[in-house]
Amino acid sequence: MRPVPASLFSLALLALAGAAPAAPGFRVETLAPGVHAAIRTDPPGLMVDANCLFIVNDEDVVVVDAPEASAELIEALKGITDKPVSHLVNTHWHDDHVIGNATWRKAWPDIRFVAHPSLSDYLPGTGARNRRAMIADAPEAAAQMKKQLDAGKNLAGKPISDEERASYASDIALVAHYMAVVPSTPDVLPDLPTAGDLVLQRGTRRIEIRRVGRGHTEADLVVWLPQERILASGDLVVWPVPLVGGDQSHVADWPGALDALLALKPALVVPGHGPVQRDLAYVRQLRDLFADITQQVRERRGRGLDLDAARKTIDLGDWHRRFAGTSPVRDALFRMYVAAPALVSAWNAATP
Ligand SMILES: [Zn+2]
């Protein structure tokens, strides 16, 4: 297929999606006095935008993560308070958590950006390369989904279910929004880098920016409100299926990070994607999944198998059923974001 300028694709996609985005794509939930989570309402799918947390203090606001929908999030925040945003914490380096930085800075020029120091290397390097690839490829993927929708078939060529229909329509709208926002937005790097030992005392509010260990990326930070016992986990916790990158994630270290998170005994966990977790069952399920994958890979490697041979003998069937149930969308997500990359990540970390 001949390459078409991304802007044309973007316009076509806006039309496909029915002029994006009609709804803001999130709802705001108040979790404690002054603590508001903006939770995405999209159905599970291949495309995601991130959750966001507003922490309204005596004099100012601290925000966690800067999703692609930051312009809409700023509008929502202004409906809650007119206090200025003093700090924004990027929980890691992926676009759906950092691309909005420039938009927040435009609204509050004195804002400071808190993140792991590695963002300053990642964003101009690997991050910029990955973004260029996404901008080049996403419109075609969305166009393919539109074709499948029109044909009444899923991406595997089988009759499409209602769940898949809603998921593809959401992906198409999210790609359109991505193309409308991301290509024209510059990076804003952290100006308050932290390895995970920063406390922001804002009036009576204590906000701890911690590193519980690496898992989803090297740069994972969490935000902990000890008085309210609320934790924003970034993508260390993602529902309904974790997001694993074969070369960016650290599956063997992930259980330790989740154990450290569980040791805080949070009352509420705001995940990077998915609804607020009101108990810790799902976090424990993630911890057990990654511990089991790590153990199975280590055992195969210890027996001298290579990765291909190991892959054939590693059984994730129970996990697949627990995460996917009977949902074809979650089944596809588990294959793509867990089964394939998690084995590679665990393999790379395992020593015989
Ligand atoms: Zn991420």
mmCIF file of C-alpha atoms and ligand atoms in Angstrom:
data_model
loop_
_atom_site.group_PDB
_atom_site.id
_atom_site.type_symbol
_atom_site.label_atom_id
_atom_site.label_comp_id
_atom_site.label_asym_id
_atom_site.label_seq_id
_atom_site.Cartn_x
_atom_site.Cartn_y
_atom_site.Cartn_z
ATOM 1 C CA MET A 1 0.000 0.000 0.000
ATOM 2 C CA ARG A 2 1.348 3.423 -0.963
ATOM 3 C CA PRO A 3 2.150 5.562 2.094
ATOM 4 C CA VAL A 4 -0.344 8.339 2.603
ATOM 5 C CA PRO A 5 0.500 11.409 4.705
ATOM 6 C CA ALA A 6 -0.538 10.796 8.300
ATOM 7 C CA SER A 7 -2.577 14.008 8.353
ATOM 8 C CA LEU A 8 -4.830 12.690 5.584
ATOM 9 C CA PHE A 9 -5.299 9.436 7.451
ATOM 10 C CA SER A 10 -6.049 11.405 10.541
ATOM 11 C CA LEU A 11 -8.777 13.393 8.784
ATOM 12 C CA ALA A 12 -10.233 10.216 7.313
ATOM 13 C CA LEU A 13 -10.217 8.606 10.725
ATOM 14 C CA LEU A 14 -11.893 11.574 12.352
ATOM 15 C CA ALA A 15 -14.658 11.101 9.817
ATOM 16 C CA LEU A 16 -14.773 7.339 10.470
ATOM 17 C CA ALA A 17 -15.029 7.877 14.189
ATOM 18 C CA GLY A 18 -17.813 10.388 13.747
ATOM 19 C CA ALA A 19 -15.718 13.488 14.595
ATOM 20 C CA ALA A 20 -13.617 12.472 17.581
ATOM 21 C CA PRO A 21 -14.038 12.596 20.433
ATOM 22 C CA ALA A 22 -17.717 13.130 21.137
ATOM 23 C CA ALA A 23 -17.408 12.240 24.840
ATOM 24 C CA PRO A 24 -14.332 12.962 26.947
ATOM 25 C CA GLY A 25 -13.763 9.223 27.365
ATOM 26 C CA PHE A 26 -13.401 9.319 31.155
ATOM 27 C CA ARG A 27 -15.446 9.815 34.292
ATOM 28 C CA VAL A 28 -14.248 11.558 37.441
ATOM 29 C CA GLU A 29 -14.588 9.653 40.738
ATOM 30 C CA THR A 30 -13.948 11.310 44.097
ATOM 31 C CA LEU A 31 -11.960 8.842 46.221
ATOM 32 C CA ALA A 32 -11.338 11.016 49.316
ATOM 33 C CA PRO A 33 -11.700 14.727 50.104
ATOM 34 C CA GLY A 34 -9.757 16.493 47.335
ATOM 35 C CA VAL A 35 -8.647 13.259 45.637
ATOM 36 C CA HIS A 36 -10.310 12.695 42.254
ATOM 37 C CA ALA A 37 -9.538 9.932 39.745
ATOM 38 C CA ALA A 38 -10.309 10.413 36.041
ATOM 39 C CA ILE A 39 -10.977 6.844 34.925
ATOM 40 C CA ARG A 40 -11.156 5.925 31.243
ATOM 41 C CA THR A 41 -14.510 4.547 30.127
ATOM 42 C CA ASP A 42 -13.353 2.876 26.872
ATOM 43 C CA PRO A 43 -14.019 -0.859 26.554
ATOM 44 C CA PRO A 44 -10.860 -3.029 26.629
ATOM 45 C CA GLY A 45 -8.999 -2.919 23.321
ATOM 46 C CA LEU A 46 -5.658 -2.644 21.581
ATOM 47 C CA MET A 47 -5.550 1.153 21.919
ATOM 48 C CA VAL A 48 -5.620 2.788 25.332
ATOM 49 C CA ASP A 49 -5.354 6.177 26.941
ATOM 50 C CA ALA A 50 -4.351 6.380 30.604
ATOM 51 C CA ASN A 51 -6.135 7.197 33.847
ATOM 52 C CA CYS A 52 -5.226 10.415 35.656
ATOM 53 C CA LEU A 53 -5.392 11.502 39.312
ATOM 54 C CA PHE A 54 -6.062 15.028 40.641
ATOM 55 C CA ILE A 55 -4.859 15.697 44.209
ATOM 56 C CA VAL A 56 -6.328 19.023 45.315
ATOM 57 C CA ASN A 57 -4.405 20.440 48.300
ATOM 58 C CA ASP A 58 -4.758 23.539 50.507
ATOM 59 C CA GLU A 59 -3.120 25.868 47.963
ATOM 60 C CA ASP A 60 -2.423 23.857 44.821
ATOM 61 C CA VAL A 61 -3.040 20.687 42.825
ATOM 62 C CA VAL A 62 -0.721 17.741 42.121
ATOM 63 C CA VAL A 63 -1.616 15.610 39.093
ATOM 64 C CA VAL A 64 -0.549 12.041 38.314
ATOM 65 C CA ASP A 65 0.074 11.298 34.622
ATOM 66 C CA ALA A 66 -0.498 13.348 31.474
ATOM 67 C CA PRO A 67 -2.620 11.285 29.057
ATOM 68 C CA GLU A 68 -3.430 12.095 25.449
ATOM 69 C CA ALA A 69 -6.772 13.565 26.615
ATOM 70 C CA SER A 70 -5.002 16.187 28.773
ATOM 71 C CA ALA A 71 -6.911 19.124 27.230
ATOM 72 C CA GLU A 72 -10.198 17.480 28.242
ATOM 73 C CA LEU A 73 -8.774 16.556 31.678
ATOM 74 C CA ILE A 74 -7.738 20.173 32.317
ATOM 75 C CA GLU A 75 -11.302 21.268 31.550
ATOM 76 C CA ALA A 76 -12.614 18.678 34.025
ATOM 77 C CA LEU A 77 -10.158 19.801 36.712
ATOM 78 C CA LYS A 78 -11.153 23.446 36.235
ATOM 79 C CA GLY A 79 -14.722 22.370 36.983
ATOM 80 C CA ILE A 80 -13.521 21.059 40.365
ATOM 81 C CA THR A 81 -11.111 23.782 41.535
ATOM 82 C CA ASP A 82 -9.440 27.004 40.425
ATOM 83 C CA LYS A 83 -6.233 26.220 42.370
ATOM 84 C CA PRO A 84 -3.112 26.034 40.185
ATOM 85 C CA VAL A 85 -1.372 22.770 39.294
ATOM 86 C CA SER A 86 2.116 22.905 40.860
ATOM 87 C CA HIS A 87 3.432 19.402 40.038
ATOM 88 C CA LEU A 88 2.674 16.596 37.617
ATOM 89 C CA VAL A 89 4.108 13.114 38.166
ATOM 90 C CA ASN A 90 4.720 10.931 35.098
ATOM 91 C CA THR A 91 4.570 7.336 36.387
ATOM 92 C CA HIS A 92 6.719 6.176 33.418
ATOM 93 C CA TRP A 93 7.732 7.129 29.916
ATOM 94 C CA HIS A 94 4.979 5.887 27.578
ATOM 95 C CA ASP A 95 3.110 8.442 25.462
ATOM 96 C CA ASP A 96 -0.270 7.896 27.121
ATOM 97 C CA HIS A 97 1.334 8.995 30.423
ATOM 98 C CA VAL A 98 3.634 11.843 29.205
ATOM 99 C CA ILE A 99 2.397 13.338 25.931
ATOM 100 C CA GLY A 100 0.062 15.752 27.752
ATOM 101 C CA ASN A 101 2.932 17.438 29.645
ATOM 102 C CA ALA A 102 3.099 20.300 27.127
ATOM 103 C CA THR A 103 -0.639 20.915 27.463
ATOM 104 C CA TRP A 104 -0.436 21.106 31.263
ATOM 105 C CA ARG A 105 2.575 23.465 31.015
ATOM 106 C CA LYS A 106 0.650 25.711 28.652
ATOM 107 C CA ALA A 107 -2.170 25.941 31.219
ATOM 108 C CA TRP A 108 0.204 26.417 34.208
ATOM 109 C CA PRO A 109 3.655 27.664 33.044
ATOM 110 C CA ASP A 110 5.232 27.223 36.523
ATOM 111 C CA ILE A 111 4.272 23.532 36.761
ATOM 112 C CA ARG A 112 7.108 21.086 37.567
ATOM 113 C CA PHE A 113 7.332 17.600 36.092
ATOM 114 C CA VAL A 114 8.367 14.755 38.394
ATOM 115 C CA ALA A 115 9.574 11.478 36.864
ATOM 116 C CA HIS A 116 12.323 8.874 36.928
ATOM 117 C CA PRO A 117 15.580 10.371 35.523
ATOM 118 C CA SER A 118 15.640 7.783 32.698
ATOM 119 C CA LEU A 119 12.836 9.674 30.899
ATOM 120 C CA SER A 120 15.370 12.285 29.817
ATOM 121 C CA ASP A 121 17.243 9.626 27.794
ATOM 122 C CA TYR A 122 14.279 7.519 26.746
ATOM 123 C CA LEU A 123 11.934 10.164 25.347
ATOM 124 C CA PRO A 124 14.319 11.733 22.798
ATOM 125 C CA GLY A 125 15.730 8.295 21.816
ATOM 126 C CA THR A 126 13.721 5.065 21.903
ATOM 127 C CA GLY A 127 10.537 6.963 22.735
ATOM 128 C CA ALA A 128 10.802 9.207 19.667
ATOM 129 C CA ARG A 129 11.506 6.186 17.423
ATOM 130 C CA ASN A 130 8.522 4.268 18.808
ATOM 131 C CA ARG A 131 6.297 7.307 18.413
ATOM 132 C CA ARG A 132 7.286 7.719 14.753
ATOM 133 C CA ALA A 133 6.450 4.047 14.148
ATOM 134 C CA MET A 134 3.098 4.430 15.905
ATOM 135 C CA ILE A 135 2.215 7.545 13.889
ATOM 136 C CA ALA A 136 3.128 5.678 10.700
ATOM 137 C CA ASP A 137 1.276 2.441 11.513
ATOM 138 C CA ALA A 138 -1.741 3.261 13.683
ATOM 139 C CA PRO A 139 -3.949 4.816 10.984
ATOM 140 C CA GLU A 140 -3.617 1.767 8.773
ATOM 141 C CA ALA A 141 -4.433 -0.530 11.689
ATOM 142 C CA ALA A 142 -7.523 1.561 12.416
ATOM 143 C CA ALA A 143 -8.533 1.510 8.747
ATOM 144 C CA GLN A 144 -8.228 -2.296 8.808
ATOM 145 C CA MET A 145 -10.528 -2.445 11.850
ATOM 146 C CA LYS A 146 -13.043 -0.234 10.068
ATOM 147 C CA LYS A 147 -12.950 -2.637 7.118
ATOM 148 C CA GLN A 148 -13.556 -5.598 9.440
ATOM 149 C CA LEU A 149 -16.434 -3.767 11.135
ATOM 150 C CA ASP A 150 -18.037 -3.075 7.772
ATOM 151 C CA ALA A 151 -17.562 -6.710 6.731
ATOM 152 C CA GLY A 152 -18.933 -8.027 10.044
ATOM 153 C CA LYS A 153 -15.712 -9.998 10.687
ATOM 154 C CA ASN A 154 -13.132 -9.843 13.470
ATOM 155 C CA LEU A 155 -9.400 -9.479 12.768
ATOM 156 C CA ALA A 156 -9.094 -13.285 12.626
ATOM 157 C CA GLY A 157 -11.748 -13.361 9.874
ATOM 158 C CA LYS A 158 -14.487 -14.900 12.065
ATOM 159 C CA PRO A 159 -17.977 -13.373 12.594
ATOM 160 C CA ILE A 160 -17.584 -10.336 14.831
ATOM 161 C CA SER A 161 -19.141 -10.301 18.331
ATOM 162 C CA ASP A 162 -20.802 -7.261 19.936
ATOM 163 C CA GLU A 163 -17.865 -7.024 22.339
ATOM 164 C CA GLU A 164 -15.345 -6.934 19.467
ATOM 165 C CA ARG A 165 -17.494 -4.403 17.610
ATOM 166 C CA ALA A 166 -17.419 -2.020 20.600
ATOM 167 C CA SER A 167 -13.696 -2.630 21.098
ATOM 168 C CA TYR A 168 -12.782 -1.903 17.446
ATOM 169 C CA ALA A 169 -14.962 1.242 17.391
ATOM 170 C CA SER A 170 -13.175 2.438 20.535
ATOM 171 C CA ASP A 171 -9.744 1.664 19.023
ATOM 172 C CA ILE A 172 -10.645 3.646 15.904
ATOM 173 C CA ALA A 173 -11.749 6.658 17.977
ATOM 174 C CA LEU A 174 -8.604 6.461 20.140
ATOM 175 C CA VAL A 175 -6.345 6.323 17.077
ATOM 176 C CA ALA A 176 -8.122 9.376 15.668
ATOM 177 C CA HIS A 177 -7.581 11.227 18.950
ATOM 178 C CA TYR A 178 -3.951 10.074 19.076
ATOM 179 C CA MET A 179 -3.343 11.360 15.529
ATOM 180 C CA ALA A 180 -5.048 14.670 16.336
ATOM 181 C CA VAL A 181 -2.876 15.242 19.435
ATOM 182 C CA VAL A 182 0.434 13.397 19.415
ATOM 183 C CA PRO A 183 2.217 14.285 16.137
ATOM 184 C CA SER A 184 1.982 18.025 16.850
ATOM 185 C CA THR A 185 2.887 17.881 20.566
ATOM 186 C CA PRO A 186 6.497 18.393 21.752
ATOM 187 C CA ASP A 187 8.048 16.382 24.581
ATOM 188 C CA VAL A 188 8.471 18.035 27.961
ATOM 189 C CA LEU A 189 11.173 16.273 29.991
ATOM 190 C CA PRO A 190 11.142 15.995 33.816
ATOM 191 C CA ASP A 191 12.584 19.027 35.623
ATOM 192 C CA LEU A 192 12.273 17.367 39.034
ATOM 193 C CA PRO A 193 13.776 13.914 38.409
ATOM 194 C CA THR A 194 13.598 11.417 41.262
ATOM 195 C CA ALA A 195 14.764 7.844 41.765
ATOM 196 C CA GLY A 196 11.707 7.370 43.969
ATOM 197 C CA ASP A 197 12.312 9.053 47.310
ATOM 198 C CA LEU A 198 10.498 12.351 46.908
ATOM 199 C CA VAL A 199 7.905 13.649 49.364
ATOM 200 C CA LEU A 200 5.698 16.589 48.422
ATOM 201 C CA GLN A 201 4.235 18.086 51.589
ATOM 202 C CA ARG A 202 1.494 20.409 50.327
ATOM 203 C CA GLY A 203 -0.171 21.997 53.360
ATOM 204 C CA THR A 204 -1.681 19.126 55.321
ATOM 205 C CA ARG A 205 -1.352 16.676 52.418
ATOM 206 C CA ARG A 206 1.561 14.240 52.253
ATOM 207 C CA ILE A 207 2.299 12.879 48.779
ATOM 208 C CA GLU A 208 5.051 10.277 48.440
ATOM 209 C CA ILE A 209 6.595 9.500 45.062
ATOM 210 C CA ARG A 210 8.158 6.070 45.420
ATOM 211 C CA ARG A 211 9.889 3.433 43.363
ATOM 212 C CA VAL A 212 8.704 -0.011 44.451
ATOM 213 C CA GLY A 213 10.841 -1.759 41.818
ATOM 214 C CA ARG A 214 10.791 -2.156 38.075
ATOM 215 C CA GLY A 215 8.131 -4.154 36.230
ATOM 216 C CA HIS A 216 6.281 -2.519 33.341
ATOM 217 C CA THR A 217 9.390 -0.388 32.620
ATOM 218 C CA GLU A 218 12.688 0.639 34.191
ATOM 219 C CA ALA A 219 11.097 4.010 34.996
ATOM 220 C CA ASP A 220 8.093 2.863 37.074
ATOM 221 C CA LEU A 221 7.136 5.224 39.908
ATOM 222 C CA VAL A 222 4.044 5.068 42.125
ATOM 223 C CA VAL A 223 2.301 7.853 44.025
ATOM 224 C CA TRP A 224 1.260 7.037 47.588
ATOM 225 C CA LEU A 225 -1.042 9.064 49.822
ATOM 226 C CA PRO A 226 -0.347 7.553 53.269
ATOM 227 C CA GLN A 227 -3.122 9.444 55.076
ATOM 228 C CA GLU A 228 -5.805 8.390 52.592
ATOM 229 C CA ARG A 229 -4.146 5.015 51.817
ATOM 230 C CA ILE A 230 -4.639 5.654 48.105
ATOM 231 C CA LEU A 231 -2.039 4.428 45.608
ATOM 232 C CA ALA A 232 -1.639 5.428 41.957
ATOM 233 C CA SER A 233 0.265 2.488 40.484
ATOM 234 C CA GLY A 234 0.976 3.571 36.912
ATOM 235 C CA ASP A 235 1.181 0.580 34.580
ATOM 236 C CA LEU A 236 2.565 -1.760 37.257
ATOM 237 C CA VAL A 237 -1.171 -2.532 37.557
ATOM 238 C CA VAL A 238 -3.260 -2.602 34.363
ATOM 239 C CA TRP A 239 -6.732 -4.158 34.051
ATOM 240 C CA PRO A 240 -8.135 -6.432 32.535
ATOM 241 C CA VAL A 241 -4.824 -7.789 31.188
ATOM 242 C CA PRO A 242 -1.358 -6.479 32.101
ATOM 243 C CA LEU A 243 0.680 -4.629 29.475
ATOM 244 C CA VAL A 244 4.001 -6.399 29.018
ATOM 245 C CA GLY A 245 6.710 -5.255 26.609
ATOM 246 C CA GLY A 246 9.237 -7.966 25.727
ATOM 247 C CA ASP A 247 12.224 -5.622 25.700
ATOM 248 C CA GLN A 248 10.947 -2.856 28.025
ATOM 249 C CA SER A 249 9.328 -4.846 30.828
ATOM 250 C CA HIS A 250 11.017 -6.779 33.628
ATOM 251 C CA VAL A 251 8.775 -9.754 34.307
ATOM 252 C CA ALA A 252 11.208 -11.410 36.740
ATOM 253 C CA ASP A 253 11.305 -8.237 38.882
ATOM 254 C CA TRP A 254 7.577 -7.457 38.600
ATOM 255 C CA PRO A 255 6.420 -9.769 41.480
ATOM 256 C CA GLY A 256 8.830 -8.017 43.862
ATOM 257 C CA ALA A 257 7.507 -4.601 42.827
ATOM 258 C CA LEU A 258 3.919 -5.774 43.387
ATOM 259 C CA ASP A 259 4.848 -7.280 46.772
ATOM 260 C CA ALA A 260 6.269 -3.899 47.807
ATOM 261 C CA LEU A 261 3.060 -2.258 46.587
ATOM 262 C CA LEU A 262 0.924 -4.773 48.530
ATOM 263 C CA ALA A 263 3.033 -4.185 51.670
ATOM 264 C CA LEU A 264 1.760 -0.590 51.715
ATOM 265 C CA LYS A 265 -1.740 -2.056 52.293
ATOM 266 C CA PRO A 266 -3.537 0.473 50.102
ATOM 267 C CA ALA A 267 -7.304 0.861 50.552
ATOM 268 C CA LEU A 268 -7.682 1.917 46.894
ATOM 269 C CA VAL A 269 -5.421 1.375 43.890
ATOM 270 C CA VAL A 270 -5.801 3.636 40.856
ATOM 271 C CA PRO A 271 -4.290 1.533 38.032
ATOM 272 C CA GLY A 272 -2.693 2.981 34.903
ATOM 273 C CA HIS A 273 -5.626 1.545 32.950
ATOM 274 C CA GLY A 274 -8.892 0.062 34.226
ATOM 275 C CA PRO A 275 -11.260 0.798 37.109
ATOM 276 C CA VAL A 276 -10.234 1.731 40.654
ATOM 277 C CA GLN A 277 -9.333 -1.452 42.548
ATOM 278 C CA ARG A 278 -11.177 -1.535 45.870
ATOM 279 C CA ASP A 279 -9.476 -4.682 47.110
ATOM 280 C CA LEU A 280 -6.086 -6.220 46.357
ATOM 281 C CA ALA A 281 -7.216 -9.486 44.724
ATOM 282 C CA TYR A 282 -6.345 -8.378 41.194
ATOM 283 C CA VAL A 283 -2.925 -7.052 42.251
ATOM 284 C CA ARG A 284 -2.190 -10.430 43.886
ATOM 285 C CA GLN A 285 -3.344 -12.220 40.722
ATOM 286 C CA LEU A 286 -0.848 -10.170 38.689
ATOM 287 C CA ARG A 287 1.929 -10.903 41.200
ATOM 288 C CA ASP A 288 1.194 -14.647 41.044
ATOM 289 C CA LEU A 289 1.042 -14.620 37.220
ATOM 290 C CA PHE A 290 4.476 -13.025 36.851
ATOM 291 C CA ALA A 291 5.982 -15.210 39.599
ATOM 292 C CA ASP A 292 4.673 -18.354 37.861
ATOM 293 C CA ILE A 293 5.963 -17.301 34.430
ATOM 294 C CA THR A 294 9.382 -16.495 35.921
ATOM 295 C CA GLN A 295 9.514 -19.835 37.720
ATOM 296 C CA GLN A 296 8.450 -21.874 34.665
ATOM 297 C CA VAL A 297 10.985 -20.112 32.426
ATOM 298 C CA ARG A 298 13.791 -20.559 34.953
ATOM 299 C CA GLU A 299 13.035 -24.271 35.250
ATOM 300 C CA ARG A 300 13.087 -24.774 31.434
ATOM 301 C CA ARG A 301 16.294 -22.827 31.112
ATOM 302 C CA GLY A 302 17.827 -24.861 33.906
ATOM 303 C CA ARG A 303 17.029 -28.006 31.879
ATOM 304 C CA GLY A 304 18.959 -26.571 28.955
ATOM 305 C CA LEU A 305 15.999 -25.872 26.657
ATOM 306 C CA ASP A 306 16.149 -22.977 24.214
ATOM 307 C CA LEU A 307 13.395 -20.353 24.101
ATOM 308 C CA ASP A 308 11.407 -22.037 21.300
ATOM 309 C CA ALA A 309 11.489 -25.405 23.029
ATOM 310 C CA ALA A 310 10.587 -23.798 26.349
ATOM 311 C CA ARG A 311 7.659 -21.952 24.787
ATOM 312 C CA LYS A 312 6.152 -25.267 23.640
ATOM 313 C CA THR A 313 6.225 -26.722 27.150
ATOM 314 C CA ILE A 314 5.159 -23.683 29.196
ATOM 315 C CA ASP A 315 1.506 -23.858 30.127
ATOM 316 C CA LEU A 316 -0.310 -20.573 30.737
ATOM 317 C CA GLY A 317 -3.745 -22.084 30.098
ATOM 318 C CA ASP A 318 -5.085 -21.522 33.624
ATOM 319 C CA TRP A 319 -3.900 -17.925 33.610
ATOM 320 C CA HIS A 320 -5.319 -17.401 30.145
ATOM 321 C CA ARG A 321 -8.721 -18.579 31.407
ATOM 322 C CA ARG A 322 -8.527 -16.467 34.570
ATOM 323 C CA PHE A 323 -7.713 -13.265 32.698
ATOM 324 C CA ALA A 324 -9.734 -13.803 29.513
ATOM 325 C CA GLY A 325 -12.717 -15.896 30.606
ATOM 326 C CA THR A 326 -14.928 -16.313 27.525
ATOM 327 C CA SER A 327 -14.114 -12.853 26.107
ATOM 328 C CA PRO A 328 -12.565 -12.898 22.616
ATOM 329 C CA VAL A 329 -11.171 -9.367 23.151
ATOM 330 C CA ARG A 330 -9.403 -10.309 26.390
ATOM 331 C CA ASP A 331 -8.233 -13.536 24.777
ATOM 332 C CA ALA A 332 -6.518 -11.496 22.041
ATOM 333 C CA LEU A 333 -5.076 -9.066 24.604
ATOM 334 C CA PHE A 334 -3.670 -11.914 26.723
ATOM 335 C CA ARG A 335 -1.982 -13.487 23.681
ATOM 336 C CA MET A 336 -0.528 -10.196 22.504
ATOM 337 C CA TYR A 337 0.400 -8.484 25.786
ATOM 338 C CA VAL A 338 1.196 -11.423 28.075
ATOM 339 C CA ALA A 339 1.847 -14.828 26.504
ATOM 340 C CA ALA A 340 4.285 -13.723 23.811
ATOM 341 C CA PRO A 341 6.269 -10.852 25.427
ATOM 342 C CA ALA A 342 6.285 -12.085 29.040
ATOM 343 C CA LEU A 343 8.125 -15.288 28.152
ATOM 344 C CA VAL A 344 10.785 -13.302 26.282
ATOM 345 C CA SER A 345 11.189 -10.861 29.154
ATOM 346 C CA ALA A 346 11.459 -13.625 31.771
ATOM 347 C CA TRP A 347 13.809 -15.593 29.501
ATOM 348 C CA ASN A 348 16.177 -12.660 29.147
ATOM 349 C CA ALA A 349 16.371 -12.293 32.929
ATOM 350 C CA ALA A 350 16.778 -16.002 33.752
ATOM 351 C CA THR A 351 20.181 -17.506 34.381
ATOM 352 C CA PRO A 352 20.467 -21.281 34.121
HETATM 353 ZN ZN ZN B 1 2.968 2.076 29.781
#
